Tab-separated table of C-alpha atoms in Angstrom:
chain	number	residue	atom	x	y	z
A	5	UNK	CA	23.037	-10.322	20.165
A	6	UNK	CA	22.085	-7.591	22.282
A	7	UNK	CA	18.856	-5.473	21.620
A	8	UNK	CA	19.421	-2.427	19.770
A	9	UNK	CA	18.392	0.722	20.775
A	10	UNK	CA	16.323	1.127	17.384
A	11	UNK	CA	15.521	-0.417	13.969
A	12	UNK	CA	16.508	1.584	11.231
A	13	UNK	CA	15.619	1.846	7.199
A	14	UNK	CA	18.549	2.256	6.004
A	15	UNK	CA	17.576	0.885	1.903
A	16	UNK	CA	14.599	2.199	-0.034
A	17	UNK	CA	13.299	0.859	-3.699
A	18	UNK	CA	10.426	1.154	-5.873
A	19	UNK	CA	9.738	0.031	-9.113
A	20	UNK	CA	6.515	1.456	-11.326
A	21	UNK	CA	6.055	-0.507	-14.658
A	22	UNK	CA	6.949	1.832	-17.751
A	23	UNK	CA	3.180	0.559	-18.977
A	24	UNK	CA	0.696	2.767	-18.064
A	25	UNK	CA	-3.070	2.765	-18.617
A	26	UNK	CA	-5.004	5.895	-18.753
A	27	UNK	CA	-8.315	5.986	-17.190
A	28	UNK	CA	-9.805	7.167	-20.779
A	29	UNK	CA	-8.439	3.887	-22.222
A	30	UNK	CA	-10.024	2.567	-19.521
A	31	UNK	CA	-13.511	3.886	-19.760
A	32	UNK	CA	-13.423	2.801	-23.499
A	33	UNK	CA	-12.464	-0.458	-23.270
A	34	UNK	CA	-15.446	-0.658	-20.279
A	35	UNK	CA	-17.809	0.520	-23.379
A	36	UNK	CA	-16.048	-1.571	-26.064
A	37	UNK	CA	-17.427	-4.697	-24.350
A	38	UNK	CA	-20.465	-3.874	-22.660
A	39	UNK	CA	-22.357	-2.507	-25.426
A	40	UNK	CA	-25.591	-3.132	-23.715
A	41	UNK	CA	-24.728	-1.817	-20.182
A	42	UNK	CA	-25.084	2.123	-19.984
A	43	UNK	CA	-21.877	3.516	-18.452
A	44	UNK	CA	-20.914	7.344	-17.533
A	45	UNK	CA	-18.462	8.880	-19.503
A	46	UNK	CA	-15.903	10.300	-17.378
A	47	UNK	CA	-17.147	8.869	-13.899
A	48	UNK	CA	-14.227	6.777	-13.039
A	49	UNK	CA	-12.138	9.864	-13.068
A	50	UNK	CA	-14.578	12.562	-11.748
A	51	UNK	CA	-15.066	10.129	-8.696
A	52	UNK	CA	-11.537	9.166	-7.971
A	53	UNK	CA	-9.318	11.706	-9.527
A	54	UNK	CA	-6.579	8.908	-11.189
A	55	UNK	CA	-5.776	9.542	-14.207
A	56	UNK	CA	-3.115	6.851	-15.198
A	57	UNK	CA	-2.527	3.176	-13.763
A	58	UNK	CA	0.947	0.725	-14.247
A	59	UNK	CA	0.254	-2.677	-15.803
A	60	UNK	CA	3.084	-5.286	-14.947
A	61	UNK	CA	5.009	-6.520	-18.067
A	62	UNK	CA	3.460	-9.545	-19.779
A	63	UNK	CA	4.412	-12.753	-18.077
A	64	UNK	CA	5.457	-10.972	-14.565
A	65	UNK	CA	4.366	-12.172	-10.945
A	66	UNK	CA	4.173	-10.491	-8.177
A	67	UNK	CA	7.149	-11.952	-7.056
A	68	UNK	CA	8.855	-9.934	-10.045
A	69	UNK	CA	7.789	-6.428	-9.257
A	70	UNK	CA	8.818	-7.085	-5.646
A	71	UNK	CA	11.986	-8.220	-6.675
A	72	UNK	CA	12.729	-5.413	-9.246
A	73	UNK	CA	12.623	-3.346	-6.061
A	74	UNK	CA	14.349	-5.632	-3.729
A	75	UNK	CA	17.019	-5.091	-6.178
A	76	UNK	CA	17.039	-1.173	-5.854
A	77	UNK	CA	17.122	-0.987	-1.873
A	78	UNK	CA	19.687	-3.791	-1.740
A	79	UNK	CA	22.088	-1.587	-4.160
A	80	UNK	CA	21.394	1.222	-1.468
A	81	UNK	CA	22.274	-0.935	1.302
A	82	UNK	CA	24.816	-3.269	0.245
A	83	UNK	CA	24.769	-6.493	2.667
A	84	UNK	CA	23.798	-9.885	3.707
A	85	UNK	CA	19.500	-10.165	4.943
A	86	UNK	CA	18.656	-12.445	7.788
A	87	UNK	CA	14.939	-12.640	7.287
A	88	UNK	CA	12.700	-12.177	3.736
A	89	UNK	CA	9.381	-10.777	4.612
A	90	UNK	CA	7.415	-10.996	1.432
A	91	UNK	CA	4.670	-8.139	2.695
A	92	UNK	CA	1.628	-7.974	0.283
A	93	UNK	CA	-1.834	-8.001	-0.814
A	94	UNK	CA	-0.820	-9.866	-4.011
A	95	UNK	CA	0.562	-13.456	-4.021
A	96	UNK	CA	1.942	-15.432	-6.602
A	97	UNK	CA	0.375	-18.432	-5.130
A	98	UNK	CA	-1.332	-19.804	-2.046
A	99	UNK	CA	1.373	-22.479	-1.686
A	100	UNK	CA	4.113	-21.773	-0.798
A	101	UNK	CA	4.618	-18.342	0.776
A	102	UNK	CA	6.003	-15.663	-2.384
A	103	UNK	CA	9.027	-15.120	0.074
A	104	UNK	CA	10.436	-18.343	-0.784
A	105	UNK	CA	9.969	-17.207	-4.840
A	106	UNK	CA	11.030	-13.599	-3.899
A	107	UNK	CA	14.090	-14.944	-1.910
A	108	UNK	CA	15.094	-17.605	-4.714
A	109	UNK	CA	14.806	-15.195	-7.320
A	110	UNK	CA	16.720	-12.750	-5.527
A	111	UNK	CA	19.646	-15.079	-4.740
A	112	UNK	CA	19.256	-14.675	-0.966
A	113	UNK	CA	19.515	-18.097	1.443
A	114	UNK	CA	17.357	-16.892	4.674
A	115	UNK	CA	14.585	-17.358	6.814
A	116	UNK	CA	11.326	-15.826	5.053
A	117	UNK	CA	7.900	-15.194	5.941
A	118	UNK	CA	4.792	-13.688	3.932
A	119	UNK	CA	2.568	-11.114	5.949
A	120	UNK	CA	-0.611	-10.509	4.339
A	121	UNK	CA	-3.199	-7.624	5.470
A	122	UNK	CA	-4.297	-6.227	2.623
A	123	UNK	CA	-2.947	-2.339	2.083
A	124	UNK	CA	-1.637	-2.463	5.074
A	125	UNK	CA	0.599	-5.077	4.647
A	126	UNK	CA	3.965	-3.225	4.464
A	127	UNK	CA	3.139	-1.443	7.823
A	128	UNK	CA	2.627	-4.421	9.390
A	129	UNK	CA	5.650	-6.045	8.121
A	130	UNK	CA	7.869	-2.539	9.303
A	131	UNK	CA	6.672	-3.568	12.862
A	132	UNK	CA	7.067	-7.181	12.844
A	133	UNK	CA	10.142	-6.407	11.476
A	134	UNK	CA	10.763	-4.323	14.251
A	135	UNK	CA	9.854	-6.559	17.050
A	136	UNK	CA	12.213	-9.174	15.411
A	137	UNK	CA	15.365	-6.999	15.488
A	138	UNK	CA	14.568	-4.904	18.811
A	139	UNK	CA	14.551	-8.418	20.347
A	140	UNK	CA	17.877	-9.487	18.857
A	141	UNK	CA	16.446	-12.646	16.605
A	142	UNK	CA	17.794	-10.254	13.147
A	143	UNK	CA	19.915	-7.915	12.844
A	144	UNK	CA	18.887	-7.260	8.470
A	145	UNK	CA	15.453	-7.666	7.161
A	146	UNK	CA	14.191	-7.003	3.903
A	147	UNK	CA	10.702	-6.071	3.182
A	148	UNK	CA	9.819	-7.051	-0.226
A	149	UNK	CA	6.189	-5.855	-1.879
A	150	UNK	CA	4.875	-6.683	-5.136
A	151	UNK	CA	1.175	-5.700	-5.854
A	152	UNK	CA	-0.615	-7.102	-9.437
A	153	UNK	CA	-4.149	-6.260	-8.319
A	154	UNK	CA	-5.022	-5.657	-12.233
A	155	UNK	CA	-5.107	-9.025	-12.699
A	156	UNK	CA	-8.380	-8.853	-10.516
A	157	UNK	CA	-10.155	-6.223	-12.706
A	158	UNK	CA	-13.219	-7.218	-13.894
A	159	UNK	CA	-13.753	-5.829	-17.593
A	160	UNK	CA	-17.275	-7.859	-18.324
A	161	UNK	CA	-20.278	-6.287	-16.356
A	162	UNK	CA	-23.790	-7.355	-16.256
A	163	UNK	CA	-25.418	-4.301	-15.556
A	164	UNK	CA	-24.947	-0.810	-13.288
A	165	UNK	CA	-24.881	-2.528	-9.767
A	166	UNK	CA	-22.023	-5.016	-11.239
A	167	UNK	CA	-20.110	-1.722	-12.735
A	168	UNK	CA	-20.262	0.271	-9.122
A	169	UNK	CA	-19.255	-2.897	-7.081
A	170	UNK	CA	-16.007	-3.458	-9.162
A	171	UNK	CA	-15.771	0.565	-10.072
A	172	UNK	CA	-12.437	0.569	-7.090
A	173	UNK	CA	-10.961	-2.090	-8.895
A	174	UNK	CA	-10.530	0.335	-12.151
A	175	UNK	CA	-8.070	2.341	-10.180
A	176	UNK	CA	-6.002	-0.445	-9.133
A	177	UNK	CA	-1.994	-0.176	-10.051
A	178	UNK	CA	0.722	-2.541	-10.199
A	179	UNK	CA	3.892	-2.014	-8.388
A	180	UNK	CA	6.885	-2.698	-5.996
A	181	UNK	CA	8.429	-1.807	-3.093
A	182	UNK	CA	10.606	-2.952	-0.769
A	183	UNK	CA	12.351	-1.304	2.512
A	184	UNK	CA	16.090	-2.825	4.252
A	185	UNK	CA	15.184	-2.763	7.963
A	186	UNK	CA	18.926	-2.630	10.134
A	187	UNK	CA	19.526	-2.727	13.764
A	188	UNK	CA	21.039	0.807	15.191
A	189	UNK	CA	23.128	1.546	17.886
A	190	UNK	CA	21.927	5.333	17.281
A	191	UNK	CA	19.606	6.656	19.671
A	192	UNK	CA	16.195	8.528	18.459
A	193	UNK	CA	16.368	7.511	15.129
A	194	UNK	CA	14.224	4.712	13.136
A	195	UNK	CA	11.309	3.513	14.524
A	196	UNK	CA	10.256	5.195	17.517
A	197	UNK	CA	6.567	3.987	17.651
A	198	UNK	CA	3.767	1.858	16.200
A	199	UNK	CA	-0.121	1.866	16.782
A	200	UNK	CA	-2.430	-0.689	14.838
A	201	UNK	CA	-6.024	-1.202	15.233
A	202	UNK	CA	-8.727	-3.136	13.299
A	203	UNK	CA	-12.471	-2.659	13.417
A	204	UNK	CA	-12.598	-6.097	11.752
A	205	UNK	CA	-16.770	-6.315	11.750
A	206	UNK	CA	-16.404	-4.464	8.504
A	207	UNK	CA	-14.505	-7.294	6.572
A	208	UNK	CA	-17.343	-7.724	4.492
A	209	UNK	CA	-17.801	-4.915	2.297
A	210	UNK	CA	-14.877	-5.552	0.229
A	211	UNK	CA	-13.213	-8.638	-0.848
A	212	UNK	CA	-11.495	-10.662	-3.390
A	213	UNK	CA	-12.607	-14.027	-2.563
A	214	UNK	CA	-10.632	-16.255	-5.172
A	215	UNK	CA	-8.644	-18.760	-3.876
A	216	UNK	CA	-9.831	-19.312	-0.284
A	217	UNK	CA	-11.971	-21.904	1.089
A	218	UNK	CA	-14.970	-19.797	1.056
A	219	UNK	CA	-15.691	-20.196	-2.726
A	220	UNK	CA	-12.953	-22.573	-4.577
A	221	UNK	CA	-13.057	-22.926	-7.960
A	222	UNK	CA	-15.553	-20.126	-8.689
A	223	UNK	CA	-14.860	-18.142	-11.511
A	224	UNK	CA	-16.718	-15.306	-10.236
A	225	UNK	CA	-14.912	-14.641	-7.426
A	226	UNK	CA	-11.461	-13.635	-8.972
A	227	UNK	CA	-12.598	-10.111	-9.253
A	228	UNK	CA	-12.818	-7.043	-6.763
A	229	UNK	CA	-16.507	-6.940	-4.922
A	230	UNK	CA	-16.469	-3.295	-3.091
A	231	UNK	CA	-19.505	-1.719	-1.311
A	232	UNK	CA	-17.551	1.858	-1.989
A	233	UNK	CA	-19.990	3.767	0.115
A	234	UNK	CA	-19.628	0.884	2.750
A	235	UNK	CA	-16.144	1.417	2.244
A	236	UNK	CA	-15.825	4.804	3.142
A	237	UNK	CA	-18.023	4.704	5.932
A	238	UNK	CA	-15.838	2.112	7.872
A	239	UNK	CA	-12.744	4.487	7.555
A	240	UNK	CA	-14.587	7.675	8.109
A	241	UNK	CA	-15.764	5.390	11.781
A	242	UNK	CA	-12.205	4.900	12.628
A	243	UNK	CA	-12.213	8.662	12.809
A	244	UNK	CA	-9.197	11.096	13.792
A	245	UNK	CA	-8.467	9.882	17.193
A	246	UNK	CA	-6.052	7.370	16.494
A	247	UNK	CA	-3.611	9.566	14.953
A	248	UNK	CA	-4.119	12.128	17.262
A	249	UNK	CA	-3.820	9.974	19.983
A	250	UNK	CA	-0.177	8.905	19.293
A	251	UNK	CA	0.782	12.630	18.568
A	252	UNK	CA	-0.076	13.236	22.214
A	253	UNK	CA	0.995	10.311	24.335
A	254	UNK	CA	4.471	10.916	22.114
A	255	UNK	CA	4.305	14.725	22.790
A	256	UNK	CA	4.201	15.580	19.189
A	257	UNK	CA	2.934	18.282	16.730
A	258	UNK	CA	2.501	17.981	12.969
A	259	UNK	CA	4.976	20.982	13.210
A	260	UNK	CA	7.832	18.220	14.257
A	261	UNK	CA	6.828	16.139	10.975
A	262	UNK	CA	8.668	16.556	7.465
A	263	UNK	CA	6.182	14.166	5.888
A	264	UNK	CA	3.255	12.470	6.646
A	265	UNK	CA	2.656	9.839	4.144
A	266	UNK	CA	-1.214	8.319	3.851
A	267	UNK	CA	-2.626	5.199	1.853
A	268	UNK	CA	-4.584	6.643	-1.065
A	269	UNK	CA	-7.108	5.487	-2.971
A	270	UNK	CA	-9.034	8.588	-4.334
A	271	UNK	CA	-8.081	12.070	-4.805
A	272	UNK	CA	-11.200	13.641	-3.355
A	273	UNK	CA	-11.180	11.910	0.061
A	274	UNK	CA	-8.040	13.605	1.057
A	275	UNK	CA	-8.661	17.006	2.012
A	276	UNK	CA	-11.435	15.866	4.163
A	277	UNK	CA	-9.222	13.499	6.080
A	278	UNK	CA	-6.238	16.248	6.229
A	279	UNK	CA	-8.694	18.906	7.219
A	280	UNK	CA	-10.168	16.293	10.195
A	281	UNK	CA	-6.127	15.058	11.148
A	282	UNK	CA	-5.068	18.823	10.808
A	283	UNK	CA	-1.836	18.025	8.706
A	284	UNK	CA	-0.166	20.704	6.412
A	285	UNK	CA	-0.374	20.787	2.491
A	286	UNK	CA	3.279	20.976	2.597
A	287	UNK	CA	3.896	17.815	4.402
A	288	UNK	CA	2.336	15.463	2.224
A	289	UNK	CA	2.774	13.434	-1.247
A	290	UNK	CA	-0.152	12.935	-3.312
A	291	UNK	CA	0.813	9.466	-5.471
A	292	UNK	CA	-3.097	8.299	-6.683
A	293	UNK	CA	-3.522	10.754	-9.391
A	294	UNK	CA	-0.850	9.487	-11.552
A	295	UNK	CA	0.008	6.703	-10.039
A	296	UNK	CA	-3.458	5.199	-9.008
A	297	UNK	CA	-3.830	2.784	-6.151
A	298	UNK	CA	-1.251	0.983	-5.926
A	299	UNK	CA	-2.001	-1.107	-2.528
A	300	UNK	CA	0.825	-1.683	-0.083
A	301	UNK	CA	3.171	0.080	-2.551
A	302	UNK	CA	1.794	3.413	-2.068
A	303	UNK	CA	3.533	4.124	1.286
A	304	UNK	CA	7.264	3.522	0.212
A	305	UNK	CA	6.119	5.124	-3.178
A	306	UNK	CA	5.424	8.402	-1.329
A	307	UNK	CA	8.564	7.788	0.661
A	308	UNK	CA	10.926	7.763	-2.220
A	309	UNK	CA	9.298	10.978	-3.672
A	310	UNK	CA	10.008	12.846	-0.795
A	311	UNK	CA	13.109	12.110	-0.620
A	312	UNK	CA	13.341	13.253	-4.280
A	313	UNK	CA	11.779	16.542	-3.274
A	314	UNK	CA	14.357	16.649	-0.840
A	315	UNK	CA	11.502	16.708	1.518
A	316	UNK	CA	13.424	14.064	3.731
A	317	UNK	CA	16.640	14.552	5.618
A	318	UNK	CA	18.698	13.158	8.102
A	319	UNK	CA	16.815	13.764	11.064
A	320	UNK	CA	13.745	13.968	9.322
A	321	UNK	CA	10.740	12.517	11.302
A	322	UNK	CA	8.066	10.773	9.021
A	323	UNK	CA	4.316	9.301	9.908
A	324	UNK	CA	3.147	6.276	7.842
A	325	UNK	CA	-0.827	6.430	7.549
A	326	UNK	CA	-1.867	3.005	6.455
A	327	UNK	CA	-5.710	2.260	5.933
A	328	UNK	CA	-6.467	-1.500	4.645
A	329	UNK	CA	-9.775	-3.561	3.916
A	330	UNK	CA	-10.773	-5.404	6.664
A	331	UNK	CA	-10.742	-2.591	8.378
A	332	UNK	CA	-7.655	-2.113	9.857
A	333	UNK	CA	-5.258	1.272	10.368
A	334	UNK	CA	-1.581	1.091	10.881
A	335	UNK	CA	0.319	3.816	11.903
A	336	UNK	CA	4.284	3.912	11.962
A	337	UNK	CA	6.445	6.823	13.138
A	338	UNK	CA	10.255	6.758	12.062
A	339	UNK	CA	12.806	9.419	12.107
A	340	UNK	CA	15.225	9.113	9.257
């Protein structure tokens, strides 16, 4: 098949469990069972801005949410996929890749692949994806995300150092996503460019380090451990110059961008980084306050709401902002 001038998205779901948590109901349930550990009223929300979180439905994998959404962008692009990625910081299980459950499930006989890098993961699948179908080896990919990081809460603390490393995990949300990828004979539209860097000496300072070979079998580690100052610290290094960067060597403004869509995981850290980047009220989505953070999810989340806004039209020309642990940034540029 001959390479296409451009890979397009041409399907779009998400799916948000109806099951919501507030962070008040999760402050008290914190106190209900660690009566003997002194915790601030109010602090999970003062520091993060979130308000409400989705739980998954009793009995759901990650492999469900991602399909629930599958299910939504496949009904806006009807059509045979070539390849499943199955793009995620959740997993249903080590063995075998979730593709295979997402693509059983789902009904779908293809070639599938899981890509895994953290937040980021969904980026990073949009430009594999992209290599694949620029090259001619696909012409239909589906993205699929599903994101339970809940299950990885920890609710039992041992004291105030215990409570601030797993305080990000109290924000987490469960969710899906999932994105139809299509080769184009149109010129200038899709994805016109891709940037992704990693400053990977900061993979320490936050982790989930169940099921690895680092520390098998230990109960301890199936929870969040965050260094949240740490954290912050390693994105604030990354600084503005990669995004800036692409604007110029692609001869852009923020003027020629309808949205810019960023990976969220407090409310109060983003003025600061649209004040440094320079980007517009107007052209962004906040998702975290009501929707917490809800991993890879929270790109194509933002996505679909501004298309609801009617934010997004043909022509329009979007900027992905993905920020992952590890540390890695991912940066995707598509015109709609």
């Amino acid at each position: 098949m001959p390479s296409p001038v451009s890979t397009r998205v041409v399907g779009l779901g998400v799916h948000l469990p109806e099951h919501v948590r507030t962070t008040a109901e999760t402050e008290a349930e914190l106190r209900r069972r660690n009566r003997g550990v002194r915790l601030p009223t109010g602090l999970i929300r003062r520091m993060t801005g979130v308000e409400t979180v989705h739980l998954r439905p009793d009995g759901w994998d990650a492999s469900d949410l991602a399909v629930a959404a599958a299910r939504e962008a496949l009904a806006e692009s009807p059509g045979d996929v070539d390849l499943v990625l199955f793009a995620s910081a959740s997993q249903d299980l080590v063995e075998p890749a979730t593709s295979h459950i997402v693509a059983a499930k789902l009904g779908v006989d293809a070639p599938v692949m899981d890509v895994k890098n953290a937040c980021n993961s969904v980026v990073n699948a949009m430009q594999v994806a992209d290599a694949f179908i620029r090259t001619g080896q696909y012409r239909r990919v589906l993205i699929a995300s599903g994101e339970a990081p809940t299950v990885a809460v920890r609710w039992d603390v041992d004291g105030h150092e215990r409570f601030l490393r797993s305080f990000p995990g109290y924000t987490m949300s469960d969710g899906g996503a999932a994105l139809v990828l299509e080769a184009s004979d149109v010129p200038d539209v899709g994805i016109r460019s891709t940037r992704f860097l990693a400053v990977s000496r900061h993979w320490d300072v936050g982790t989930l380090p169940g099921g690895g070979t680092m520390r098998p079998r230990d109960v301890d580690a199936e929870y969040f451990d965050m260094d949240g100052h740490g954290l912050q610290q390693a994105f604030l290094e990354l600084g503005p110059e990669p995004v800036l960067g692409l604007l110029r060597d692609r001869g852009l403004t923020w003027d020629d961008f309808d949205l810019v869509a960023i990976h969220q995981v407090a409310l109060p850290y983003l003025p600061p980084i649209f004040e440094r980047l320079g980007v517009p009220d107007d052209r962004t989505v906040i998702t975290v306050r009501d929707h917490g953070n809800l991993a890879s999810v929270t790109l194509p989340l933002q996505l679909k709401l501004a298309r609801e806004r009617r934010m997004l039209h043909e022509g329009s020309r979007v900027l992905l902002i993905g920020l992952a642990g590890g540390i890695s940034l991912g940066l995707v540029e598509v015109v709609w």
